[in-house]
Tab-separated table of C-alpha atoms in Angstrom:
chain	number	residue	atom	x	y	z
A	1	UNK	CA	37.473	182.378	88.341
A	2	UNK	CA	35.473	179.235	87.857
A	3	UNK	CA	31.798	178.539	88.069
A	4	UNK	CA	28.807	177.982	85.901
A	5	UNK	CA	28.957	180.813	83.401
A	6	UNK	CA	26.658	183.722	84.017
A	7	UNK	CA	25.588	183.832	80.387
A	8	UNK	CA	24.318	180.271	80.326
A	9	UNK	CA	21.652	178.199	81.998
A	10	UNK	CA	22.863	176.594	85.211
A	11	UNK	CA	21.210	173.313	84.266
A	12	UNK	CA	23.543	170.787	82.716
A	13	UNK	CA	23.269	170.103	79.014
A	14	UNK	CA	22.238	166.492	78.202
A	15	UNK	CA	25.569	165.602	76.657
A	16	UNK	CA	24.521	162.155	75.457
A	17	UNK	CA	22.233	163.813	72.894
A	18	UNK	CA	24.883	166.152	71.488
A	19	UNK	CA	27.452	165.360	68.831
A	20	UNK	CA	29.669	167.468	66.541
A	21	UNK	CA	27.156	166.693	63.790
A	22	UNK	CA	24.063	168.055	65.487
A	23	UNK	CA	25.242	170.810	67.826
A	24	UNK	CA	28.006	173.290	68.753
A	25	UNK	CA	27.718	175.204	65.509
A	26	UNK	CA	28.299	178.613	67.077
A	27	UNK	CA	29.836	180.229	70.131
A	28	UNK	CA	26.587	180.310	72.121
A	29	UNK	CA	26.099	176.577	71.658
A	30	UNK	CA	29.686	175.933	72.727
A	31	UNK	CA	29.129	178.024	75.861
A	32	UNK	CA	25.960	176.083	76.631
A	33	UNK	CA	27.842	172.816	76.338
A	34	UNK	CA	30.744	174.076	78.442
A	35	UNK	CA	28.276	175.060	81.185
A	36	UNK	CA	27.876	171.373	82.059
A	37	UNK	CA	31.613	171.199	82.745
A	38	UNK	CA	31.489	174.301	84.939
A	39	UNK	CA	28.471	172.844	86.733
A	40	UNK	CA	30.551	169.876	87.817
A	41	UNK	CA	32.652	172.199	89.976
A	42	UNK	CA	29.819	172.249	92.497
A	43	UNK	CA	30.518	168.578	93.119
A	44	UNK	CA	33.730	169.570	94.916
A	45	UNK	CA	31.651	171.228	97.630
A	46	UNK	CA	30.708	168.030	99.467
A	47	UNK	CA	33.291	165.230	99.552
A	48	UNK	CA	36.364	167.279	98.591
A	49	UNK	CA	35.516	170.026	101.047
A	50	UNK	CA	34.571	167.630	103.840
A	51	UNK	CA	37.657	165.439	103.460
A	52	UNK	CA	39.924	168.507	103.249
A	53	UNK	CA	38.493	169.971	106.439
A	54	UNK	CA	37.410	167.127	108.722
A	55	UNK	CA	40.530	165.006	108.282
A	56	UNK	CA	42.458	167.857	109.946
A	57	UNK	CA	42.449	169.759	113.229
A	58	UNK	CA	40.258	172.471	111.741
A	59	UNK	CA	36.749	171.014	111.897
A	60	UNK	CA	35.054	167.964	113.339
A	61	UNK	CA	31.548	166.487	113.118
A	62	UNK	CA	30.720	165.083	116.550
A	63	UNK	CA	27.820	162.722	117.137
A	64	UNK	CA	25.018	164.602	118.874
A	65	UNK	CA	22.509	162.042	120.142
A	66	UNK	CA	21.199	160.357	117.005
A	67	UNK	CA	22.352	163.214	114.789
A	68	UNK	CA	25.408	162.962	112.553
A	69	UNK	CA	26.430	159.417	113.472
A	70	UNK	CA	26.019	158.066	109.920
A	71	UNK	CA	27.638	154.720	110.733
A	72	UNK	CA	30.543	156.523	112.349
A	73	UNK	CA	31.964	157.895	109.143
A	74	UNK	CA	32.395	161.500	110.319
A	75	UNK	CA	34.446	160.564	113.370
A	76	UNK	CA	36.323	158.066	111.200
A	77	UNK	CA	37.401	160.889	108.888
A	78	UNK	CA	38.542	163.055	111.782
A	79	UNK	CA	40.456	160.230	113.470
A	80	UNK	CA	41.893	159.086	110.101
A	81	UNK	CA	40.815	155.486	110.722
A	82	UNK	CA	39.473	154.955	107.211
A	83	UNK	CA	40.294	151.894	105.122
A	84	UNK	CA	39.673	151.126	101.451
A	85	UNK	CA	36.226	149.696	102.216
A	86	UNK	CA	35.185	151.649	105.324
A	87	UNK	CA	32.169	153.919	105.521
A	88	UNK	CA	33.927	157.102	104.462
A	89	UNK	CA	35.783	155.343	101.641
A	90	UNK	CA	32.607	153.866	100.183
A	91	UNK	CA	30.732	157.148	100.564
A	92	UNK	CA	32.888	160.280	100.600
A	93	UNK	CA	35.995	159.038	98.789
A	94	UNK	CA	34.083	156.980	96.268
A	95	UNK	CA	31.737	159.874	95.600
A	96	UNK	CA	34.676	162.218	95.104
A	97	UNK	CA	36.346	159.813	92.663
A	98	UNK	CA	33.143	159.422	90.626
A	99	UNK	CA	32.317	163.128	90.583
A	100	UNK	CA	35.774	164.262	89.520
A	101	UNK	CA	36.014	161.676	86.752
A	102	UNK	CA	32.533	162.727	85.642
A	103	UNK	CA	33.989	166.223	85.288
A	104	UNK	CA	36.898	164.833	83.295
A	105	UNK	CA	34.498	162.930	81.010
A	106	UNK	CA	32.368	166.018	80.372
A	107	UNK	CA	35.444	168.095	79.647
A	108	UNK	CA	36.790	165.426	77.293
A	109	UNK	CA	33.542	165.360	75.336
A	110	UNK	CA	33.451	169.115	74.986
A	111	UNK	CA	37.134	169.267	74.031
A	112	UNK	CA	36.470	166.678	71.342
A	113	UNK	CA	33.571	168.569	69.792
A	114	UNK	CA	35.214	172.001	70.061
A	115	UNK	CA	38.357	170.693	68.379
A	116	UNK	CA	36.146	169.658	65.431
A	117	UNK	CA	34.306	172.967	65.328
A	118	UNK	CA	35.084	176.013	63.206
A	119	UNK	CA	34.358	178.527	65.957
A	120	UNK	CA	36.444	181.727	65.747
A	121	UNK	CA	36.932	181.478	69.536
A	122	UNK	CA	37.998	177.857	69.364
A	123	UNK	CA	41.407	178.412	70.999
A	124	UNK	CA	39.950	180.277	73.973
A	125	UNK	CA	37.170	177.711	74.440
A	126	UNK	CA	39.658	174.857	74.410
A	127	UNK	CA	41.836	176.705	76.923
A	128	UNK	CA	38.877	177.064	79.287
A	129	UNK	CA	37.978	173.398	79.007
A	130	UNK	CA	41.549	172.207	79.446
A	131	UNK	CA	41.878	174.374	82.559
A	132	UNK	CA	38.705	172.896	84.031
A	133	UNK	CA	39.832	169.367	83.220
A	134	UNK	CA	43.188	170.142	84.837
A	135	UNK	CA	41.353	171.234	87.990
A	136	UNK	CA	39.441	167.961	88.225
A	137	UNK	CA	42.743	166.125	87.882
A	138	UNK	CA	44.301	168.429	90.485
A	139	UNK	CA	41.635	167.348	92.993
A	140	UNK	CA	42.201	163.667	92.178
A	141	UNK	CA	45.987	164.042	92.436
A	142	UNK	CA	45.677	165.897	95.726
A	143	UNK	CA	43.520	163.222	97.334
A	144	UNK	CA	44.505	159.936	95.707
A	145	UNK	CA	47.956	160.539	94.206
A	146	UNK	CA	48.314	158.640	90.936
A	147	UNK	CA	45.124	158.169	88.905
A	148	UNK	CA	44.279	157.172	85.321
A	149	UNK	CA	44.883	159.965	82.805
A	150	UNK	CA	42.068	159.934	80.251
A	151	UNK	CA	41.937	162.543	77.485
A	152	UNK	CA	39.533	160.929	74.988
A	153	UNK	CA	35.879	159.939	74.972
A	154	UNK	CA	36.746	156.271	74.561
A	155	UNK	CA	35.296	154.131	77.356
A	156	UNK	CA	37.759	151.485	78.508
A	157	UNK	CA	39.733	150.580	81.648
A	158	UNK	CA	42.905	152.626	82.065
A	159	UNK	CA	45.703	151.959	84.525
A	160	UNK	CA	47.036	154.465	87.028
A	161	UNK	CA	49.658	156.987	86.085
A	162	UNK	CA	52.096	157.917	88.839
A	163	UNK	CA	51.343	160.974	90.930
A	164	UNK	CA	54.354	162.690	89.390
A	165	UNK	CA	53.001	161.926	85.902
A	166	UNK	CA	49.611	163.387	86.824
A	167	UNK	CA	51.371	166.482	88.201
A	168	UNK	CA	53.284	166.918	84.953
A	169	UNK	CA	50.108	166.420	82.889
A	170	UNK	CA	48.260	169.114	84.855
A	171	UNK	CA	51.242	171.441	84.684
A	172	UNK	CA	51.553	171.041	80.912
A	173	UNK	CA	47.820	171.552	80.390
A	174	UNK	CA	47.739	174.748	82.441
A	175	UNK	CA	50.887	176.184	80.922
A	176	UNK	CA	49.538	175.529	77.424
A	177	UNK	CA	46.035	176.793	78.200
A	178	UNK	CA	46.980	180.076	79.842
A	179	UNK	CA	48.417	181.438	76.597
A	180	UNK	CA	44.899	181.437	75.121
A	181	UNK	CA	43.011	182.456	78.251
A	182	UNK	CA	41.958	186.104	78.627
A	183	UNK	CA	43.614	188.331	81.196
A	184	UNK	CA	40.193	188.992	82.685
A	185	UNK	CA	37.250	186.573	82.753
A	186	UNK	CA	35.056	186.853	79.666
A	187	UNK	CA	32.104	186.806	82.072
A	188	UNK	CA	31.887	186.486	85.822
A	189	UNK	CA	32.757	182.979	86.936
A	190	UNK	CA	34.710	181.909	83.870
A	191	UNK	CA	38.363	180.952	84.018
A	192	UNK	CA	41.043	183.421	83.003
A	193	UNK	CA	44.845	183.497	83.195
A	194	UNK	CA	44.668	184.192	86.907
A	195	UNK	CA	42.966	180.874	87.613
A	196	UNK	CA	45.566	178.878	85.686
A	197	UNK	CA	48.447	180.720	87.350
A	198	UNK	CA	46.901	180.361	90.826
A	199	UNK	CA	46.610	176.591	90.427
A	200	UNK	CA	50.187	176.432	89.165
A	201	UNK	CA	51.483	178.539	92.065
A	202	UNK	CA	49.788	176.187	94.494
A	203	UNK	CA	51.136	173.117	92.710
A	204	UNK	CA	54.704	174.417	92.738
A	205	UNK	CA	54.465	175.250	96.445
A	206	UNK	CA	53.251	171.693	97.097
A	207	UNK	CA	55.630	170.102	94.570
A	208	UNK	CA	57.746	168.371	97.225
A	209	UNK	CA	54.570	166.529	98.263
A	210	UNK	CA	52.871	166.133	94.894
A	211	UNK	CA	56.063	164.994	93.162
A	212	UNK	CA	57.170	162.857	96.068
A	213	UNK	CA	56.425	159.197	96.724
A	214	UNK	CA	54.168	157.715	99.398
A	215	UNK	CA	55.105	154.272	100.718
A	216	UNK	CA	53.924	152.347	103.767
A	217	UNK	CA	56.592	154.266	105.662
A	218	UNK	CA	55.183	157.625	104.661
A	219	UNK	CA	56.040	160.455	102.290
A	220	UNK	CA	59.423	160.706	100.609
A	221	UNK	CA	59.600	164.307	99.445
A	222	UNK	CA	60.379	165.325	95.890
A	223	UNK	CA	62.447	168.310	94.892
A	224	UNK	CA	61.424	171.900	95.706
A	225	UNK	CA	60.081	174.279	93.058
A	226	UNK	CA	59.888	177.467	95.054
A	227	UNK	CA	61.212	179.782	92.344
A	228	UNK	CA	58.416	178.627	90.037
A	229	UNK	CA	55.876	179.117	92.826
A	230	UNK	CA	57.031	182.715	93.247
A	231	UNK	CA	56.963	183.324	89.492
A	232	UNK	CA	53.412	181.959	89.110
A	233	UNK	CA	52.171	183.892	92.134
A	234	UNK	CA	53.767	187.063	90.782
A	235	UNK	CA	51.922	186.635	87.477
A	236	UNK	CA	48.699	186.964	89.468
A	237	UNK	CA	49.906	189.597	91.910
A	238	UNK	CA	51.262	191.817	89.137
A	239	UNK	CA	48.429	191.279	86.660
A	240	UNK	CA	46.454	194.332	87.780
A	241	UNK	CA	43.273	192.237	87.686
A	242	UNK	CA	42.882	191.450	91.405
A	243	UNK	CA	43.190	193.419	94.643
A	244	UNK	CA	42.896	192.662	98.341
A	245	UNK	CA	39.417	193.435	99.607
A	246	UNK	CA	39.444	196.144	102.260
A	247	UNK	CA	36.909	194.146	104.283
A	248	UNK	CA	38.081	190.565	104.831
A	249	UNK	CA	34.534	189.266	105.405
A	250	UNK	CA	33.304	190.640	102.069
A	251	UNK	CA	35.153	187.822	100.298
A	252	UNK	CA	32.623	185.339	101.675
A	253	UNK	CA	29.326	187.231	101.846
A	254	UNK	CA	26.120	186.367	100.011
A	255	UNK	CA	27.140	189.015	97.453
A	256	UNK	CA	30.814	188.102	97.181
A	257	UNK	CA	30.615	187.942	93.398
A	258	UNK	CA	31.786	191.551	93.653
A	259	UNK	CA	34.975	190.733	95.555
A	260	UNK	CA	38.126	192.041	93.825
A	261	UNK	CA	40.141	189.324	95.586
A	262	UNK	CA	38.495	186.107	94.448
A	263	UNK	CA	40.332	184.481	91.550
A	264	UNK	CA	38.920	180.966	91.163
A	265	UNK	CA	35.447	180.327	92.527
A	266	UNK	CA	32.575	177.902	92.470
A	267	UNK	CA	29.544	179.998	91.619
A	268	UNK	CA	26.355	179.446	93.630
A	269	UNK	CA	22.791	180.666	93.293
A	270	UNK	CA	19.877	180.784	95.730
A	271	UNK	CA	17.527	179.049	93.315
A	272	UNK	CA	16.598	176.573	92.062
A	273	UNK	CA	17.447	174.146	94.887
A	274	UNK	CA	20.761	172.390	94.535
A	275	UNK	CA	22.650	175.277	92.953
A	276	UNK	CA	23.607	176.958	96.214
A	277	UNK	CA	26.034	176.517	99.088
A	278	UNK	CA	25.232	174.614	102.292
A	279	UNK	CA	28.289	175.438	104.437
A	280	UNK	CA	26.392	177.661	106.882
A	281	UNK	CA	23.719	175.003	107.337
A	282	UNK	CA	26.310	172.349	108.111
A	283	UNK	CA	27.485	174.353	111.151
A	284	UNK	CA	24.624	176.445	112.511
A	285	UNK	CA	22.151	175.239	115.122
A	286	UNK	CA	18.629	174.136	114.261
A	287	UNK	CA	17.126	177.215	115.961
A	288	UNK	CA	19.179	179.829	114.137
A	289	UNK	CA	17.144	179.855	110.926
A	290	UNK	CA	13.721	178.635	109.868
A	291	UNK	CA	14.698	177.287	106.452
A	292	UNK	CA	13.397	173.736	106.017
A	293	UNK	CA	13.266	173.085	109.736
A	294	UNK	CA	16.503	174.906	110.419
A	295	UNK	CA	20.210	174.290	109.913
A	296	UNK	CA	21.848	170.921	110.549
A	297	UNK	CA	24.007	171.531	113.662
A	298	UNK	CA	26.894	169.369	112.524
A	299	UNK	CA	30.340	170.784	111.787
A	300	UNK	CA	32.271	172.401	114.635
A	301	UNK	CA	35.769	173.510	115.572
A	302	UNK	CA	37.906	172.063	118.341
A	303	UNK	CA	39.128	174.107	121.285
A	304	UNK	CA	42.871	173.748	120.702
A	305	UNK	CA	42.494	175.175	117.193
A	306	UNK	CA	40.052	177.957	118.051
A	307	UNK	CA	42.308	179.068	120.904
A	308	UNK	CA	45.260	179.580	118.544
A	309	UNK	CA	43.646	182.808	117.355
A	310	UNK	CA	44.680	186.090	118.907
A	311	UNK	CA	41.472	187.558	120.393
A	312	UNK	CA	42.325	190.823	118.597
A	313	UNK	CA	42.444	189.078	115.195
A	314	UNK	CA	39.381	190.091	113.174
A	315	UNK	CA	39.540	186.737	111.369
A	316	UNK	CA	38.545	185.017	114.624
A	317	UNK	CA	35.036	186.408	114.132
A	318	UNK	CA	34.286	183.760	111.507
A	319	UNK	CA	33.840	181.369	114.455
A	320	UNK	CA	30.723	181.655	116.609
A	321	UNK	CA	31.094	181.207	120.382
A	322	UNK	CA	28.769	182.356	123.171
A	323	UNK	CA	25.076	183.267	123.166
A	324	UNK	CA	23.584	182.696	119.734
A	325	UNK	CA	20.925	184.543	117.802
A	326	UNK	CA	18.363	183.729	115.173
A	327	UNK	CA	19.683	185.113	111.878
A	328	UNK	CA	16.210	186.155	110.778
A	329	UNK	CA	15.107	188.015	113.913
A	330	UNK	CA	18.398	188.919	115.572
A	331	UNK	CA	17.015	187.676	118.904
A	332	UNK	CA	18.699	185.292	121.309
A	333	UNK	CA	17.651	181.689	120.827
A	334	UNK	CA	17.391	178.612	123.017
A	335	UNK	CA	18.443	175.031	122.456
A	336	UNK	CA	15.868	172.267	122.045
A	337	UNK	CA	15.621	171.816	125.814
A	338	UNK	CA	14.716	175.482	126.259
A	339	UNK	CA	18.035	176.644	127.729
A	340	UNK	CA	19.909	179.605	126.200
A	341	UNK	CA	21.883	178.429	123.180
A	342	UNK	CA	25.487	179.177	124.121
A	343	UNK	CA	28.158	177.727	121.862
A	344	UNK	CA	31.197	176.609	123.847
A	345	UNK	CA	34.649	176.479	122.277
A	346	UNK	CA	35.176	172.977	123.667
A	347	UNK	CA	33.616	169.563	123.127
A	348	UNK	CA	33.617	167.055	125.984
A	349	UNK	CA	33.030	163.802	124.100
A	350	UNK	CA	32.833	163.735	120.300
A	351	UNK	CA	30.771	160.541	120.434
A	352	UNK	CA	28.205	162.086	122.809
A	353	UNK	CA	28.366	165.813	122.210
A	354	UNK	CA	25.769	168.254	123.450
A	355	UNK	CA	24.006	170.327	120.806
A	356	UNK	CA	25.748	173.535	121.910
A	357	UNK	CA	29.314	172.211	122.014
A	358	UNK	CA	32.000	173.397	119.635
A	359	UNK	CA	32.721	176.736	117.965
A	360	UNK	CA	30.826	177.048	114.675
A	361	UNK	CA	32.317	178.320	111.450
A	362	UNK	CA	30.185	181.063	109.950
A	363	UNK	CA	32.653	182.321	107.392
A	364	UNK	CA	30.012	182.061	104.664
A	365	UNK	CA	27.009	183.674	106.373
A	366	UNK	CA	23.558	182.445	105.418
A	367	UNK	CA	20.991	184.158	103.238
A	368	UNK	CA	18.037	184.428	105.606
A	369	UNK	CA	15.559	184.277	102.719
A	370	UNK	CA	17.136	181.161	101.208
A	371	UNK	CA	14.418	178.648	100.259
A	372	UNK	CA	16.459	175.597	101.312
A	373	UNK	CA	19.585	174.501	103.147
A	374	UNK	CA	21.714	174.341	100.008
A	375	UNK	CA	20.333	177.526	98.496
A	376	UNK	CA	22.843	180.055	99.818
A	377	UNK	CA	24.378	182.158	97.013
A	378	UNK	CA	27.859	182.730	98.493
A	379	UNK	CA	30.458	181.856	95.870
A	380	UNK	CA	33.188	179.565	97.166
A	381	UNK	CA	36.744	180.796	96.501
A	382	UNK	CA	39.264	178.063	95.900
A	383	UNK	CA	41.896	180.744	95.314
A	384	UNK	CA	42.012	184.329	96.527
A	385	UNK	CA	44.693	186.955	96.043
A	386	UNK	CA	45.588	186.562	99.725
A	387	UNK	CA	46.804	183.067	98.966
A	388	UNK	CA	49.111	184.306	96.239
A	389	UNK	CA	50.733	186.523	98.873
A	390	UNK	CA	50.938	183.568	101.263
A	391	UNK	CA	52.439	181.290	98.622
A	392	UNK	CA	55.063	183.869	97.766
A	393	UNK	CA	55.881	184.437	101.443
A	394	UNK	CA	56.335	180.726	102.119
A	395	UNK	CA	58.473	180.192	99.034
A	396	UNK	CA	60.623	183.203	99.926
A	397	UNK	CA	61.129	181.897	103.448
A	398	UNK	CA	62.129	178.464	102.157
A	399	UNK	CA	64.742	180.059	99.892
A	400	UNK	CA	66.438	182.110	102.598
A	401	UNK	CA	64.534	185.360	102.093
A	402	UNK	CA	62.847	185.378	105.485
A	403	UNK	CA	62.709	189.149	105.962
A	404	UNK	CA	60.798	189.585	102.702
A	405	UNK	CA	58.464	186.756	103.700
A	406	UNK	CA	57.647	188.388	107.041
A	407	UNK	CA	56.923	191.697	105.302
A	408	UNK	CA	54.355	189.984	103.079
A	409	UNK	CA	52.717	188.243	106.042
A	410	UNK	CA	52.441	191.583	107.799
A	411	UNK	CA	50.683	193.060	104.764
A	412	UNK	CA	47.892	190.546	105.307
A	413	UNK	CA	47.932	190.869	109.102
A	414	UNK	CA	47.451	194.613	108.735
A	415	UNK	CA	43.952	193.914	107.436
A	416	UNK	CA	43.180	191.658	110.399
A	417	UNK	CA	44.441	193.776	113.324
A	418	UNK	CA	43.567	197.289	114.435
A	419	UNK	CA	45.821	198.573	115.834
A	420	UNK	CA	48.414	196.736	113.773
A	421	UNK	CA	50.162	193.760	115.317
A	422	UNK	CA	52.976	192.744	112.946
A	423	UNK	CA	55.122	189.672	113.306
A	424	UNK	CA	58.640	190.370	114.528
A	425	UNK	CA	61.054	191.117	111.710
A	426	UNK	CA	63.701	189.071	113.529
A	427	UNK	CA	61.995	185.659	113.356
A	428	UNK	CA	64.125	182.735	112.230
A	429	UNK	CA	63.224	180.759	109.119
A	430	UNK	CA	61.912	177.909	111.310
A	431	UNK	CA	59.787	180.269	113.411
A	432	UNK	CA	58.512	181.957	110.253
A	433	UNK	CA	57.565	178.559	108.826
A	434	UNK	CA	55.530	177.867	111.982
A	435	UNK	CA	53.982	181.339	111.758
A	436	UNK	CA	52.996	180.699	108.136
A	437	UNK	CA	51.175	177.502	109.106
A	438	UNK	CA	49.246	179.451	111.739
A	439	UNK	CA	48.605	182.423	109.468
A	440	UNK	CA	47.199	180.106	106.822
A	441	UNK	CA	44.842	178.662	109.433
A	442	UNK	CA	43.684	182.123	110.483
A	443	UNK	CA	43.321	183.406	106.909
A	444	UNK	CA	41.884	180.322	105.173
A	445	UNK	CA	39.809	178.495	107.800
A	446	UNK	CA	36.891	176.850	106.037
A	447	UNK	CA	38.473	177.191	102.595
A	448	UNK	CA	39.690	173.608	102.266
A	449	UNK	CA	43.399	174.371	102.721
A	450	UNK	CA	44.270	172.797	106.075
A	451	UNK	CA	44.885	169.234	104.869
A	452	UNK	CA	47.388	170.367	102.246
A	453	UNK	CA	49.035	172.790	104.638
A	454	UNK	CA	49.580	170.261	107.429
A	455	UNK	CA	50.857	167.633	104.989
A	456	UNK	CA	53.322	170.128	103.495
A	457	UNK	CA	54.369	171.873	106.725
A	458	UNK	CA	53.792	169.061	109.212
A	459	UNK	CA	51.148	167.820	111.610
A	460	UNK	CA	48.564	166.065	109.442
A	461	UNK	CA	48.918	162.557	110.904
A	462	UNK	CA	50.138	163.719	114.338
A	463	UNK	CA	48.186	163.348	117.543
A	464	UNK	CA	45.738	166.107	118.361
A	465	UNK	CA	42.642	166.648	120.466
A	466	UNK	CA	40.409	163.525	120.222
A	467	UNK	CA	42.861	161.779	117.855
A	468	UNK	CA	45.946	159.610	118.233
A	469	UNK	CA	48.817	159.745	115.750
A	470	UNK	CA	48.086	157.735	112.601
A	471	UNK	CA	50.151	155.945	109.959
A	472	UNK	CA	52.256	158.261	107.806
A	473	UNK	CA	50.892	156.800	104.545
A	474	UNK	CA	47.498	158.351	105.313
A	475	UNK	CA	48.636	161.550	103.650
A	476	UNK	CA	46.849	159.895	100.697
A	477	UNK	CA	43.368	158.453	100.765
A	478	UNK	CA	42.792	154.896	99.588
A	479	UNK	CA	41.319	154.162	96.210
A	480	UNK	CA	37.839	152.917	97.173
A	481	UNK	CA	37.592	149.155	96.847
A	482	UNK	CA	34.559	149.567	94.570
A	483	UNK	CA	36.742	151.393	92.021
A	484	UNK	CA	39.348	148.634	92.059
A	485	UNK	CA	36.605	146.061	91.562
A	486	UNK	CA	35.310	148.016	88.564
A	487	UNK	CA	38.748	148.559	87.020
A	488	UNK	CA	41.220	145.666	87.459
A	489	UNK	CA	44.033	147.870	86.120
A	490	UNK	CA	43.990	150.043	89.248
A	491	UNK	CA	46.588	149.458	91.951
A	492	UNK	CA	45.872	150.423	95.572
A	493	UNK	CA	47.839	153.121	97.390
A	494	UNK	CA	50.607	151.952	99.717
A	495	UNK	CA	49.497	150.903	103.189
A	496	UNK	CA	45.928	150.060	102.227
């Protein structure tokens, strides 16, 4: 798991005042310094989450009157019309680049000082920090492809490494670190072997993309690494540390720190402001809570995606459609014009949407006593045990073991359907591949997986509701023009 460590202050340590000479003399001081690296994980919850979700068919942010226009950047992300100096590039993508490299810089500083320390837990501390640094690089590789690899505290321009080189760096870091990581987290929210193996399993599943090449013509796939994906997933599945939660929704509740399923999480707290989650506020209507004037009524689903769910699938309940209630009182609420607030599953015009249009994701339900919009304590799981099952199923299917893959998918579907509604054991490999893409939507909606899934399995740049097909090179985001201006050694991604 990952998050700010429970045994440390959530506030970041002022790293510019710390050196090996004046601090980090004992394990507690090392933990306090490492907390600033864990804290940087929260920075993935805005740009990385938004770009992973809104660039796909899973969520959209329509303009509602004067709300959520923001110079058109939200619709730009959904329609994939960004450029290297457009609104979303200069805001979301640039912010993501800066925040992830800030995480790398903090990790590098702590790695430097821990390496010079005489702590008896030095090896474990370094393993934690290298795993966190690998995660920041994973995010950068996922979004931008090749990026500079920086492992020292020296401040100087560095050129881009290839995406394949970044992949191999992350892989080597995680494989080296996991030997010194504990089987179980030393405290809730800290990384353990399961986190390193979960990231590796995901990387191996996506290796054909991550180790491929993107040109103006699109993605040329690299070689498959399905056997390694299965092996890494099995290390988690067979570890005895994690278990599927009996109640699917418990993985996302305001008390989901007790979930046996969550492997790698961003820890949130309800106070002080800024340390919590805001996902519920991004979706819910202004009238549904009284916190700071109410939620923000922004993010919504689109009808063609919502309607893919089987009505009997319990996972469909994470989307809100129909008459809405106030979460504090439980009573029906009205929209701002006084009419009953009834969420529709469809949106007529994303540039002129009504305030009730679009299904709303409520996978991470709000804390009604939260003091602010980003004060919800739900921890955000980047990896759950369910995904290890899904990764194994997909890799098995791609290696000719379709029957075994379907059996694994049905293990997860058994939790979602009552009575059971298993997939047919006679599906072809192609039909199973399509079923896996759908099952990942149903299981992981709102968990930042859809962009990767549709790039790997198909459909990311294709036409969909409200969007025409876009250029194949847009499977990578552009390096923001401001970053290229700051570092002349950077080279722009193909097509931009």
